[in-house]
PDB file of C-alpha atoms in Angstrom:
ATOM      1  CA  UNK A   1      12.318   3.936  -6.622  1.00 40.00           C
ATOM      2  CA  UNK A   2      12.083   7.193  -4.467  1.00 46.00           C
ATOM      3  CA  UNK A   3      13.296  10.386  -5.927  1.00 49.00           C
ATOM      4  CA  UNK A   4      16.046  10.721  -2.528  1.00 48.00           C
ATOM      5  CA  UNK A   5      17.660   7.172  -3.293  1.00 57.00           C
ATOM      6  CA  UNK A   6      15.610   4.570  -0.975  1.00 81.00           C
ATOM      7  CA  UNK A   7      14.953   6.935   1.770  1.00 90.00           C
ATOM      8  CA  UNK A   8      10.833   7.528   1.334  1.00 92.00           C
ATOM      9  CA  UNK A   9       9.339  10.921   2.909  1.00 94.00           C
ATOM     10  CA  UNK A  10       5.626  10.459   4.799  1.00 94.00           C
ATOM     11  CA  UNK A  11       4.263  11.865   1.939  1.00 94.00           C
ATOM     12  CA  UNK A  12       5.731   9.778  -1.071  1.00 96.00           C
ATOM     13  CA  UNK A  13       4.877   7.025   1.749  1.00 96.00           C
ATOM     14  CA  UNK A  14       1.213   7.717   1.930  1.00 96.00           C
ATOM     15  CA  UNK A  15       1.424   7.851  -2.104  1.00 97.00           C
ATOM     16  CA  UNK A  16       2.476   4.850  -2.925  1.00 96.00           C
ATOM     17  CA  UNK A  17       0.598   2.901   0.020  1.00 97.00           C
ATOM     18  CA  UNK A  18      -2.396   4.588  -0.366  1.00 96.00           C
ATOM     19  CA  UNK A  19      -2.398   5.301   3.577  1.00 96.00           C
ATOM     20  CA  UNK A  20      -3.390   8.347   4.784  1.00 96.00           C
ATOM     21  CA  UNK A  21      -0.535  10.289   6.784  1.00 95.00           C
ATOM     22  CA  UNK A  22      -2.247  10.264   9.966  1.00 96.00           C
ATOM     23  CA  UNK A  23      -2.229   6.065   9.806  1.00 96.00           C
ATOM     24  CA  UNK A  24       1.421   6.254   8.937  1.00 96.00           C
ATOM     25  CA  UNK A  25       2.348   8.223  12.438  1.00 95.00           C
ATOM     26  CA  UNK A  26      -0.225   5.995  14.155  1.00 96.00           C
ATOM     27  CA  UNK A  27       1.319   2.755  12.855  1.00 96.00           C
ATOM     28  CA  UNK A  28       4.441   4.414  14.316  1.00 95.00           C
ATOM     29  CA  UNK A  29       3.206   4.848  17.621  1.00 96.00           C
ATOM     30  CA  UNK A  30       1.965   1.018  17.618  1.00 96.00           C
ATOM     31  CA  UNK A  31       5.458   0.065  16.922  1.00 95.00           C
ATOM     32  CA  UNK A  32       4.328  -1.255  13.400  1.00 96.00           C
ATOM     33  CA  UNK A  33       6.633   1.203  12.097  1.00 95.00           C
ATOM     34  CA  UNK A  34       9.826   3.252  11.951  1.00 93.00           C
ATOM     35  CA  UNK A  35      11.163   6.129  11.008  1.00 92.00           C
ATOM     36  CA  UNK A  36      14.125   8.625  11.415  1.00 92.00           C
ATOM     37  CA  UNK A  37      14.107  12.422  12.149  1.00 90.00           C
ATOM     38  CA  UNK A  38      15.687  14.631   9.812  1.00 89.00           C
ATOM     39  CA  UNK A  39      17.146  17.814  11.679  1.00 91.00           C
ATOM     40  CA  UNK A  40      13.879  19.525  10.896  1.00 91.00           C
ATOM     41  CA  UNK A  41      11.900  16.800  12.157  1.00 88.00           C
ATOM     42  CA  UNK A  42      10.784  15.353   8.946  1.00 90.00           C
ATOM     43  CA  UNK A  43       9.925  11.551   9.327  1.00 90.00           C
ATOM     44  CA  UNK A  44      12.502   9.395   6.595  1.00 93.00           C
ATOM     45  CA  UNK A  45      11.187   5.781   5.810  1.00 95.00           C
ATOM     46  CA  UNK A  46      12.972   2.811   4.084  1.00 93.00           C
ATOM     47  CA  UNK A  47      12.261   1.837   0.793  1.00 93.00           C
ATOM     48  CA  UNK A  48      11.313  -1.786   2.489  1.00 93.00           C
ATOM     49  CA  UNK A  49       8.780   0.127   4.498  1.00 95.00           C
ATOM     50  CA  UNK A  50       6.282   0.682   0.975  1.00 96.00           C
ATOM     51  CA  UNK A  51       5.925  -3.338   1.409  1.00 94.00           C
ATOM     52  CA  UNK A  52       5.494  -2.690   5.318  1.00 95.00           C
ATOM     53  CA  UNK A  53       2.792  -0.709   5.223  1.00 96.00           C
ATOM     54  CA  UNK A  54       0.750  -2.265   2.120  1.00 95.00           C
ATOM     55  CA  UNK A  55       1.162  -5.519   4.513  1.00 94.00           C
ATOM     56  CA  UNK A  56      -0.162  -3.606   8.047  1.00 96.00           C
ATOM     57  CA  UNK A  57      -3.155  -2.382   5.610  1.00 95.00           C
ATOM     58  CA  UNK A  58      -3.790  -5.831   3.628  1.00 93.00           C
ATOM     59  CA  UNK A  59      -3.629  -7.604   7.613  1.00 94.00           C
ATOM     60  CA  UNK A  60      -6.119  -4.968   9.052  1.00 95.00           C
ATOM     61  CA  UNK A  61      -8.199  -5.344   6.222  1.00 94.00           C
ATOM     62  CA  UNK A  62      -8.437  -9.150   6.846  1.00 92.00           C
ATOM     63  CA  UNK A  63      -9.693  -8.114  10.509  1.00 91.00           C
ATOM     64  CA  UNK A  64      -6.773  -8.337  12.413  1.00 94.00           C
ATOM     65  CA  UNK A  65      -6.256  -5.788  15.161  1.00 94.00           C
ATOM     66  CA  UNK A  66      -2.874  -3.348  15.609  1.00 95.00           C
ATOM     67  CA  UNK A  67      -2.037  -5.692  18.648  1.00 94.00           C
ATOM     68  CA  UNK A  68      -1.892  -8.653  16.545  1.00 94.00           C
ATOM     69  CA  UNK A  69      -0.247  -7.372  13.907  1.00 95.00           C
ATOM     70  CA  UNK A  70       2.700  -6.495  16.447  1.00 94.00           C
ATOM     71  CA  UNK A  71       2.761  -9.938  17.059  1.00 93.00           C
ATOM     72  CA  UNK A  72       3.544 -11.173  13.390  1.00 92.00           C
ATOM     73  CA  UNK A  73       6.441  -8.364  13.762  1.00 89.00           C
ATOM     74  CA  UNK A  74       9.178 -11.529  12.302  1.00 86.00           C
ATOM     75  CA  UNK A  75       6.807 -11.382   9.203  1.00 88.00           C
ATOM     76  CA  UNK A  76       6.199  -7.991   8.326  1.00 89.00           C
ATOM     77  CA  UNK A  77       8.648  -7.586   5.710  1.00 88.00           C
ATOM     78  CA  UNK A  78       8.337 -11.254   3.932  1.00 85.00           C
ATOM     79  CA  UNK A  79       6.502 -10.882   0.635  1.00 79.00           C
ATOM     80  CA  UNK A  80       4.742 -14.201   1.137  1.00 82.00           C
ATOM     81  CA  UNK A  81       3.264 -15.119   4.076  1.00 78.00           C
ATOM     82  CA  UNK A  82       4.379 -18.850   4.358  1.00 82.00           C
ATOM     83  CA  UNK A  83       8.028 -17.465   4.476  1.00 85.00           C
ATOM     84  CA  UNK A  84       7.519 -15.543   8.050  1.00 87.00           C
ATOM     85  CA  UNK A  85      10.348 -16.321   9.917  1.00 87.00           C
ATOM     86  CA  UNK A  86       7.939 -16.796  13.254  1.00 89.00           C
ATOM     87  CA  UNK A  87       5.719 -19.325  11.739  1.00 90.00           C
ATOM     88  CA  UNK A  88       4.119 -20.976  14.601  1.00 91.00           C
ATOM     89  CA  UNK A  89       3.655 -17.664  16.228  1.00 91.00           C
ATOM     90  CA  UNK A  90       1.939 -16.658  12.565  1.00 92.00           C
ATOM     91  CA  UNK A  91      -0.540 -19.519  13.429  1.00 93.00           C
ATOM     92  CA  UNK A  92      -1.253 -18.809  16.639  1.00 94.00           C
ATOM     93  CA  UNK A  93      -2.195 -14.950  16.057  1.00 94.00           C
ATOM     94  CA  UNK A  94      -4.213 -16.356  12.706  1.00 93.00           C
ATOM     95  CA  UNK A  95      -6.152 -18.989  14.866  1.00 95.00           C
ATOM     96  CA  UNK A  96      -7.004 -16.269  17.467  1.00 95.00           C
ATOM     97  CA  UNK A  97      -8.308 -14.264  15.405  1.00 94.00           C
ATOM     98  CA  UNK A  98     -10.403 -16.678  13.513  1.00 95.00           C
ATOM     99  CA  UNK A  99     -11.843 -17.754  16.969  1.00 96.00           C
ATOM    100  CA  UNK A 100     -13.142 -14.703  17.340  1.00 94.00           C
ATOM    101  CA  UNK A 101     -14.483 -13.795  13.923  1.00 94.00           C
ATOM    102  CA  UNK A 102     -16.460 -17.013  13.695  1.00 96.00           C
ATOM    103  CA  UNK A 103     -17.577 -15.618  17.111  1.00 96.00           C
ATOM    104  CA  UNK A 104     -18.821 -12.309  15.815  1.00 95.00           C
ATOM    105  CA  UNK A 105     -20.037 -14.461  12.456  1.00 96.00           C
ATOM    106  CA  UNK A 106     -22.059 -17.005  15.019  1.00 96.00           C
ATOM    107  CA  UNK A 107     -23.967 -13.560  16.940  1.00 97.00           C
ATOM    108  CA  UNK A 108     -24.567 -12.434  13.773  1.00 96.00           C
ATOM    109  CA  UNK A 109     -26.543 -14.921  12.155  1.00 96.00           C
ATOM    110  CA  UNK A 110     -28.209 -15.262  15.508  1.00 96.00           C
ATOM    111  CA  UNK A 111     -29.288 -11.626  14.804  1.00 96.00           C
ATOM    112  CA  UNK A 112     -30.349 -12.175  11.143  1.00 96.00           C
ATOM    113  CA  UNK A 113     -32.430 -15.195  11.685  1.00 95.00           C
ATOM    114  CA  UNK A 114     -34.180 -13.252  15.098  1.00 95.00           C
ATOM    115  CA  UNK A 115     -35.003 -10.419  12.547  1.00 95.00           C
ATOM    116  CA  UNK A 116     -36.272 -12.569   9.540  1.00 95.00           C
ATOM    117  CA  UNK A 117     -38.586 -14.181  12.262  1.00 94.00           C
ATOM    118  CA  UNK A 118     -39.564 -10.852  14.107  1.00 93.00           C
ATOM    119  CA  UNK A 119     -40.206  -9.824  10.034  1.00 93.00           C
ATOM    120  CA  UNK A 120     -41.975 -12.833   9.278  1.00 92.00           C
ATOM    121  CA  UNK A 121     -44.616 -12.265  11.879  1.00 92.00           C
ATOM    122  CA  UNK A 122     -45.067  -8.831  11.322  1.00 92.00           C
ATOM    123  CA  UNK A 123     -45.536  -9.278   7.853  1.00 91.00           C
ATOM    124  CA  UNK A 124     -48.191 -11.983   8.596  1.00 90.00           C
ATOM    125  CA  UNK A 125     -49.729  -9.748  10.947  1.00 86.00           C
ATOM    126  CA  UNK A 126     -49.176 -11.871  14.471  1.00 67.00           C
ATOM    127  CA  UNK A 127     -47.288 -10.485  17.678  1.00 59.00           C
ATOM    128  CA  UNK A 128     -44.370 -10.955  18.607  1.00 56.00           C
ATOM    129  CA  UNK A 129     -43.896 -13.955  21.432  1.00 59.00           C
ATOM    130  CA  UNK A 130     -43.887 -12.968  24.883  1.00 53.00           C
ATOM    131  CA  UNK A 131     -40.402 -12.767  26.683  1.00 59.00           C
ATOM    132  CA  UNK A 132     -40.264 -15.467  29.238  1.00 59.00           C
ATOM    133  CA  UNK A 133     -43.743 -16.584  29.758  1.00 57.00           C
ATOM    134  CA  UNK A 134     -44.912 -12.585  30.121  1.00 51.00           C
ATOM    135  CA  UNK A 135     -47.604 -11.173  28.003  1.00 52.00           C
ATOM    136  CA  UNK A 136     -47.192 -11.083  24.155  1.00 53.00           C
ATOM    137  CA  UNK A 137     -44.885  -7.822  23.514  1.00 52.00           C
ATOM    138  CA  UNK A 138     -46.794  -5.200  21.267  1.00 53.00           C
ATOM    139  CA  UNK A 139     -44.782  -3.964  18.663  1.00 50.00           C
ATOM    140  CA  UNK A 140     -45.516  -0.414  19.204  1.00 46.00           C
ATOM    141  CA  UNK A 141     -44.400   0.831  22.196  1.00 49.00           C
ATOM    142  CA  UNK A 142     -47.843   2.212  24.437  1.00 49.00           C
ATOM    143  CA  UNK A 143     -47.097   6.188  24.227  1.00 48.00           C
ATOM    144  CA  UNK A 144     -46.975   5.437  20.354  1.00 46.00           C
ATOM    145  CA  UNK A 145     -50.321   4.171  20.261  1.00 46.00           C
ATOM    146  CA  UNK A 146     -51.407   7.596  21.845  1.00 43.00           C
ATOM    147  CA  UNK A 147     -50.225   9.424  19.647  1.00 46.00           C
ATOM    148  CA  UNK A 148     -47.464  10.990  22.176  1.00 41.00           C
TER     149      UNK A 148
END
C-alpha cells in the first residue's frame, strides 16, 4: 500500500515498478498512462497503475512496440491476460506482432548461416564466391593489401 492512501507519487511509482522516471512520463505521453497534477505540478498515480506499468514493461519486454500496446488499452489493467475485455483485438495485435518477429527471426538465420559459410571458407582457406557471375571477391579489401 502507498504511504498517501492509494494515490502513488512518480517516485514510489518507479520503486515499486522498477521503471525509471523518465519511462513513466514517456508512457504518459503515449497515452499508456495517467496521472493527475497536484497544485505544484507533482504527477499522482493510482494504486492500479503499479499493475499498469509492470504490464507496459512485461509487454515491451515480449517485443511489442508502444503503438501496440495502446491497442490492448481494454487489457491493461486485467491481471491475466485471457481475461482482456478486447479479446479478439488482443489476438490481432499478438498475431501482428508475431508476423513480424518470425520476420526478423527468418533474416536472421539467413545472416547466421551466410556467416558460418563466409567462416567456413575462410577457415579452410578458399575465397569467397563471386557476386553474380563477377570475379571471386578477395577478402581483404585492395588498399589493405598495400599496406594503406
Amino acid at each position: 500500500m502507498s504511504k498517501s492512501g492509494g494515490v502513488v507519487r512518480i517516485g514510489e511509482l518507479s520503486l515499486r515498478t522498477g521503471a525509471s522516471r523518465r519511462s513513466l512520463r514517456y508512457y504518459e505521453q503515449n497515452r499508456l498512462l495517467r496521472s493527475r497534477r497536484t497544485a505544484n505540478g507533482w504527477r499522482d498515480y493510482d494504486e492500479a497503475d503499479v499493475h499498469r506499468v509492470r504490464r507496459i514493461a512485461e509487454l515491451l519486454g515480449h517485443g511489442l512496440t508502444v503503438d501496440g500496446i495502446r491497442q490492448l488499452e481494454a487489457c491493461l489493467d486485467q491481471h491475466d491476460p485471457a481475461e482482456c475485455d478486447d479479446p479478439a483485438r488482443a489476438v490481432e495485435v499478438y498475431r501482428a506482432r508475431l508476423a513480424v518477429l518470425d520476420e526478423r527471426l527468418d533474416r536472421l538465420r539467413e545472416h547466421r548461416d551466410s556467416l558460418w559459410d563466409s567462416l567456413g571458407r575462410i577457415e579452410s582457406g578458399a575465397a569467397e564466391p563471386a557476386p553474380a557471375g563477377g570475379p571471386p571477391v578477395d577478402l581483404v579489401p585492395a588498399a589493405d593489401q598495400t599496406g594503406r
